[in-house]
Amino acid sequence: MFADERRNSPLHNLRDVIGALQLPIIDVKGRAGDFADVHFDIMEPRTWVETARCILRFRQGRKILAPQYRETIEAEQQLLAHTFVSGRSITGMRYPLAPTAVCYPGFFSAEKTIPIAESLVKRGYLRKSFFDRVHECGSCSSRRLSVREECPSCRSADLQETALIHHFHCAALLAEQDFRQNTALICPKCSRQLRNYGKDYDRPGHVHRCNNCAALTSEPEVGFICLDCNAKIDADSAKRIDLFSYSITDAGADFLQTSDVPMIGGLPISLAQRLDQLRSDANMSSAVAEITYHAKSSIIALKGEPTFNRLRALFLENVQNHLAGAGSVHVSASADYLLIDYRESGSETDITALLLRCENILSDRLEASLRFISYPVSASQ
């Protein structure tokens, strides 16, 4: 039960503190909101019924779970099981009290939830949907940024919108305050007084004038100030982060209810299912190989994670195209896997050479390496 009297304490990490996944959080003070699973008030009989229903829902969900997942200490299994038992999706919510600017009510903090959820997405147990796009400070990784218009010349935010005046006689086109002398308009270029709008001059539009360096611009730059470390960030250099919500898939629900399916660490669900199908094939000649990328860290450091992900996707597409019916590619969070038919694809040396050819056409080398983690019986004879 949640009965915290501290009105200003954050709630985004409530599950981090109390733990106890697969058990409901009951809010008895009315402060937890969406962070609790149900609100109970002794003065409102309606909440008695809602609380009882919530407890029963959790109890029924736990009964359906395979026994090994009810008390599991594995983070992935905990998150997946809690999603199933609670009946809640892992739904993102904007939350300015956390540096990540996002939280997932009812679950762990975003720092814990996102890596685990992304791993489960790779394995087919969760599906993700776009929630929001934010920008991140390069100095402290905070996403609590103040957006502002800035002068392109000096990056000051001290901009003032002003009207432009076009003097027909000498073609001067300047800000109004450059013409203004007391109540009169005097052209700073030819010193003539402007008297009649439409005859002596017109006003073609507005610009922003920088009070710091006097520069004029019709298109101010967008910049950010980090509210946590006060760093200044240009819009072009700010790291863009896509945030997602997550929901359990049919495969994830089936997995939690089946006691004889091991959660093989890191293996994609598509590969695990295919291997399960091949176990009944007496003539099976398939092998599983793991692909890792030694240049991953250096590419991300120099060019960013999106560049690495794009190179990785192109590389795997090339591999799949070359393998055709002789094998299949399966993607995981930390590595990729090949399920190869030895009768069609050739030797280990041939496959390694194939990977090298697929990598050579990329703009940057991934330094992909191959490691066989299982061999067919026929291949070893």
PDB file of N, CA, C and O in Angstrom, residues 43-75:
ATOM      1  N   MET A  43     -13.759   6.096   2.767  1.00  0.00           N
ATOM      2  CA  MET A  43     -15.004   6.855   2.745  1.00  0.00           C
ATOM      3  C   MET A  43     -15.771   6.691   1.433  1.00  0.00           C
ATOM      4  O   MET A  43     -16.872   7.210   1.305  1.00  0.00           O
ATOM      5  N   GLU A  44     -15.201   6.011   0.475  1.00  0.00           N
ATOM      6  CA  GLU A  44     -15.861   5.839  -0.825  1.00  0.00           C
ATOM      7  C   GLU A  44     -16.037   4.343  -1.110  1.00  0.00           C
ATOM      8  O   GLU A  44     -15.092   3.670  -1.537  1.00  0.00           O
ATOM      9  N   PRO A  45     -17.211   3.796  -0.892  1.00  0.00           N
ATOM     10  CA  PRO A  45     -17.454   2.361  -1.133  1.00  0.00           C
ATOM     11  C   PRO A  45     -17.122   1.917  -2.549  1.00  0.00           C
ATOM     12  O   PRO A  45     -16.757   0.758  -2.772  1.00  0.00           O
ATOM     13  N   ARG A  46     -17.242   2.830  -3.514  1.00  0.00           N
ATOM     14  CA  ARG A  46     -16.926   2.468  -4.897  1.00  0.00           C
ATOM     15  C   ARG A  46     -15.485   1.971  -5.018  1.00  0.00           C
ATOM     16  O   ARG A  46     -15.192   1.040  -5.777  1.00  0.00           O
ATOM     17  N   THR A  47     -14.581   2.608  -4.260  1.00  0.00           N
ATOM     18  CA  THR A  47     -13.169   2.206  -4.338  1.00  0.00           C
ATOM     19  C   THR A  47     -12.919   0.850  -3.690  1.00  0.00           C
ATOM     20  O   THR A  47     -11.928   0.195  -4.001  1.00  0.00           O
ATOM     21  N   TRP A  48     -13.799   0.431  -2.784  1.00  0.00           N
ATOM     22  CA  TRP A  48     -13.648  -0.905  -2.185  1.00  0.00           C
ATOM     23  C   TRP A  48     -13.779  -1.968  -3.283  1.00  0.00           C
ATOM     24  O   TRP A  48     -12.982  -2.907  -3.342  1.00  0.00           O
ATOM     25  N   VAL A  49     -14.812  -1.789  -4.131  1.00  0.00           N
ATOM     26  CA  VAL A  49     -15.062  -2.752  -5.211  1.00  0.00           C
ATOM     27  C   VAL A  49     -13.899  -2.728  -6.207  1.00  0.00           C
ATOM     28  O   VAL A  49     -13.412  -3.780  -6.649  1.00  0.00           O
ATOM     29  N   GLU A  50     -13.430  -1.529  -6.574  1.00  0.00           N
ATOM     30  CA  GLU A  50     -12.335  -1.411  -7.541  1.00  0.00           C
ATOM     31  C   GLU A  50     -11.060  -2.058  -7.001  1.00  0.00           C
ATOM     32  O   GLU A  50     -10.323  -2.727  -7.745  1.00  0.00           O
ATOM     33  N   THR A  51     -10.814  -1.884  -5.712  1.00  0.00           N
ATOM     34  CA  THR A  51      -9.621  -2.474  -5.107  1.00  0.00           C
ATOM     35  C   THR A  51      -9.708  -3.987  -5.093  1.00  0.00           C
ATOM     36  O   THR A  51      -8.731  -4.692  -5.401  1.00  0.00           O
ATOM     37  N   ALA A  52     -10.893  -4.513  -4.732  1.00  0.00           N
ATOM     38  CA  ALA A  52     -11.073  -5.969  -4.719  1.00  0.00           C
ATOM     39  C   ALA A  52     -10.897  -6.554  -6.113  1.00  0.00           C
ATOM     40  O   ALA A  52     -10.252  -7.597  -6.289  1.00  0.00           O
ATOM     41  N   ARG A  53     -11.434  -5.874  -7.123  1.00  0.00           N
ATOM     42  CA  ARG A  53     -11.290  -6.358  -8.497  1.00  0.00           C
ATOM     43  C   ARG A  53      -9.826  -6.351  -8.928  1.00  0.00           C
ATOM     44  O   ARG A  53      -9.370  -7.271  -9.614  1.00  0.00           O
ATOM     45  N   CYS A  54      -9.095  -5.324  -8.538  1.00  0.00           N
ATOM     46  CA  CYS A  54      -7.675  -5.223  -8.896  1.00  0.00           C
ATOM     47  C   CYS A  54      -6.877  -6.364  -8.276  1.00  0.00           C
ATOM     48  O   CYS A  54      -6.063  -7.012  -8.948  1.00  0.00           O
ATOM     49  N   ILE A  55      -7.126  -6.626  -7.002  1.00  0.00           N
ATOM     50  CA  ILE A  55      -6.404  -7.713  -6.318  1.00  0.00           C
ATOM     51  C   ILE A  55      -6.721  -9.058  -6.962  1.00  0.00           C
ATOM     52  O   ILE A  55      -5.829  -9.891  -7.183  1.00  0.00           O
ATOM     53  N   LEU A  56      -7.991  -9.272  -7.300  1.00  0.00           N
ATOM     54  CA  LEU A  56      -8.387 -10.533  -7.942  1.00  0.00           C
ATOM     55  C   LEU A  56      -7.761 -10.666  -9.327  1.00  0.00           C
ATOM     56  O   LEU A  56      -7.361 -11.762  -9.729  1.00  0.00           O
ATOM     57  N   ARG A  57      -7.662  -9.535 -10.054  1.00  0.00           N
ATOM     58  CA  ARG A  57      -7.060  -9.575 -11.389  1.00  0.00           C
ATOM     59  C   ARG A  57      -5.601 -10.004 -11.303  1.00  0.00           C
ATOM     60  O   ARG A  57      -5.133 -10.833 -12.095  1.00  0.00           O
ATOM     61  N   PHE A  58      -4.881  -9.447 -10.354  1.00  0.00           N
ATOM     62  CA  PHE A  58      -3.482  -9.834 -10.165  1.00  0.00           C
ATOM     63  C   PHE A  58      -3.383 -11.311  -9.750  1.00  0.00           C
ATOM     64  O   PHE A  58      -2.514 -12.039 -10.239  1.00  0.00           O
ATOM     65  N   ARG A  59      -4.276 -11.741  -8.852  1.00  0.00           N
ATOM     66  CA  ARG A  59      -4.224 -13.128  -8.388  1.00  0.00           C
ATOM     67  C   ARG A  59      -4.495 -14.099  -9.529  1.00  0.00           C
ATOM     68  O   ARG A  59      -3.795 -15.105  -9.675  1.00  0.00           O
ATOM     69  N   GLN A  60      -5.489 -13.793 -10.358  1.00  0.00           N
ATOM     70  CA  GLN A  60      -5.812 -14.665 -11.480  1.00  0.00           C
ATOM     71  C   GLN A  60      -4.673 -14.693 -12.502  1.00  0.00           C
ATOM     72  O   GLN A  60      -4.340 -15.734 -13.059  1.00  0.00           O
ATOM     73  N   GLY A  61      -4.071 -13.543 -12.721  1.00  0.00           N
ATOM     74  CA  GLY A  61      -2.954 -13.489 -13.648  1.00  0.00           C
ATOM     75  C   GLY A  61      -1.783 -14.326 -13.178  1.00  0.00           C
ATOM     76  O   GLY A  61      -1.141 -15.032 -13.974  1.00  0.00           O
ATOM     77  N   ARG A  62      -1.486 -14.289 -11.887  1.00  0.00           N
ATOM     78  CA  ARG A  62      -0.384 -15.073 -11.340  1.00  0.00           C
ATOM     79  C   ARG A  62      -0.673 -16.575 -11.426  1.00  0.00           C
ATOM     80  O   ARG A  62       0.238 -17.383 -11.620  1.00  0.00           O
ATOM     81  N   LYS A  63      -1.952 -16.955 -11.287  1.00  0.00           N
ATOM     82  CA  LYS A  63      -2.299 -18.374 -11.396  1.00  0.00           C
ATOM     83  C   LYS A  63      -2.042 -18.908 -12.797  1.00  0.00           C
ATOM     84  O   LYS A  63      -1.656 -20.069 -12.978  1.00  0.00           O
ATOM     85  N   ILE A  64      -2.253 -18.061 -13.794  1.00  0.00           N
ATOM     86  CA  ILE A  64      -2.072 -18.494 -15.183  1.00  0.00           C
ATOM     87  C   ILE A  64      -0.589 -18.622 -15.520  1.00  0.00           C
ATOM     88  O   ILE A  64      -0.206 -19.423 -16.379  1.00  0.00           O
ATOM     89  N   LEU A  65       0.264 -17.834 -14.869  1.00  0.00           N
ATOM     90  CA  LEU A  65       1.689 -17.880 -15.149  1.00  0.00           C
ATOM     91  C   LEU A  65       2.265 -19.271 -14.900  1.00  0.00           C
ATOM     92  O   LEU A  65       1.856 -19.966 -13.969  1.00  0.00           O
ATOM     93  N   ALA A  66       3.226 -19.650 -15.737  1.00  0.00           N
ATOM     94  CA  ALA A  66       3.987 -20.868 -15.455  1.00  0.00           C
ATOM     95  C   ALA A  66       4.730 -20.659 -14.131  1.00  0.00           C
ATOM     96  O   ALA A  66       5.173 -19.548 -13.826  1.00  0.00           O
ATOM     97  N   PRO A  67       4.875 -21.695 -13.310  1.00  0.00           N
ATOM     98  CA  PRO A  67       5.425 -21.539 -11.950  1.00  0.00           C
ATOM     99  C   PRO A  67       6.770 -20.839 -11.894  1.00  0.00           C
ATOM    100  O   PRO A  67       7.025 -20.062 -10.968  1.00  0.00           O
ATOM    101  N   GLN A  68       7.652 -21.071 -12.870  1.00  0.00           N
ATOM    102  CA  GLN A  68       9.003 -20.512 -12.776  1.00  0.00           C
ATOM    103  C   GLN A  68       9.033 -18.994 -12.962  1.00  0.00           C
ATOM    104  O   GLN A  68      10.041 -18.355 -12.679  1.00  0.00           O
ATOM    105  N   TYR A  69       7.926 -18.395 -13.416  1.00  0.00           N
ATOM    106  CA  TYR A  69       7.907 -16.953 -13.652  1.00  0.00           C
ATOM    107  C   TYR A  69       7.205 -16.175 -12.536  1.00  0.00           C
ATOM    108  O   TYR A  69       7.152 -14.958 -12.579  1.00  0.00           O
ATOM    109  N   ARG A  70       6.670 -16.877 -11.541  1.00  0.00           N
ATOM    110  CA  ARG A  70       5.958 -16.181 -10.469  1.00  0.00           C
ATOM    111  C   ARG A  70       6.912 -15.525  -9.481  1.00  0.00           C
ATOM    112  O   ARG A  70       6.596 -14.476  -8.914  1.00  0.00           O
ATOM    113  N   GLU A  71       8.050 -16.130  -9.262  1.00  0.00           N
ATOM    114  CA  GLU A  71       9.015 -15.598  -8.300  1.00  0.00           C
ATOM    115  C   GLU A  71      10.375 -15.367  -8.956  1.00  0.00           C
ATOM    116  O   GLU A  71      11.402 -15.403  -8.303  1.00  0.00           O
ATOM    117  N   THR A  72      10.385 -15.150 -10.249  1.00  0.00           N
ATOM    118  CA  THR A  72      11.640 -15.006 -10.966  1.00  0.00           C
ATOM    119  C   THR A  72      12.400 -13.750 -10.534  1.00  0.00           C
ATOM    120  O   THR A  72      11.800 -12.747 -10.146  1.00  0.00           O
ATOM    121  N   ILE A  73      13.723 -13.821 -10.603  1.00  0.00           N
ATOM    122  CA  ILE A  73      14.563 -12.654 -10.292  1.00  0.00           C
ATOM    123  C   ILE A  73      15.205 -12.099 -11.558  1.00  0.00           C
ATOM    124  O   ILE A  73      15.953 -11.122 -11.502  1.00  0.00           O
ATOM    125  N   GLU A  74      14.922 -12.705 -12.719  1.00  0.00           N
ATOM    126  CA  GLU A  74      15.438 -12.214 -13.986  1.00  0.00           C
ATOM    127  C   GLU A  74      14.650 -10.969 -14.393  1.00  0.00           C
ATOM    128  O   GLU A  74      13.420 -10.988 -14.436  1.00  0.00           O
ATOM    129  N   ALA A  75      15.369  -9.880 -14.709  1.00  0.00           N
ATOM    130  CA  ALA A  75      14.711  -8.603 -14.990  1.00  0.00           C
ATOM    131  C   ALA A  75      13.751  -8.699 -16.175  1.00  0.00           C
ATOM    132  O   ALA A  75      12.636  -8.152 -16.126  1.00  0.00           O
TER     133      ALA A  75
END
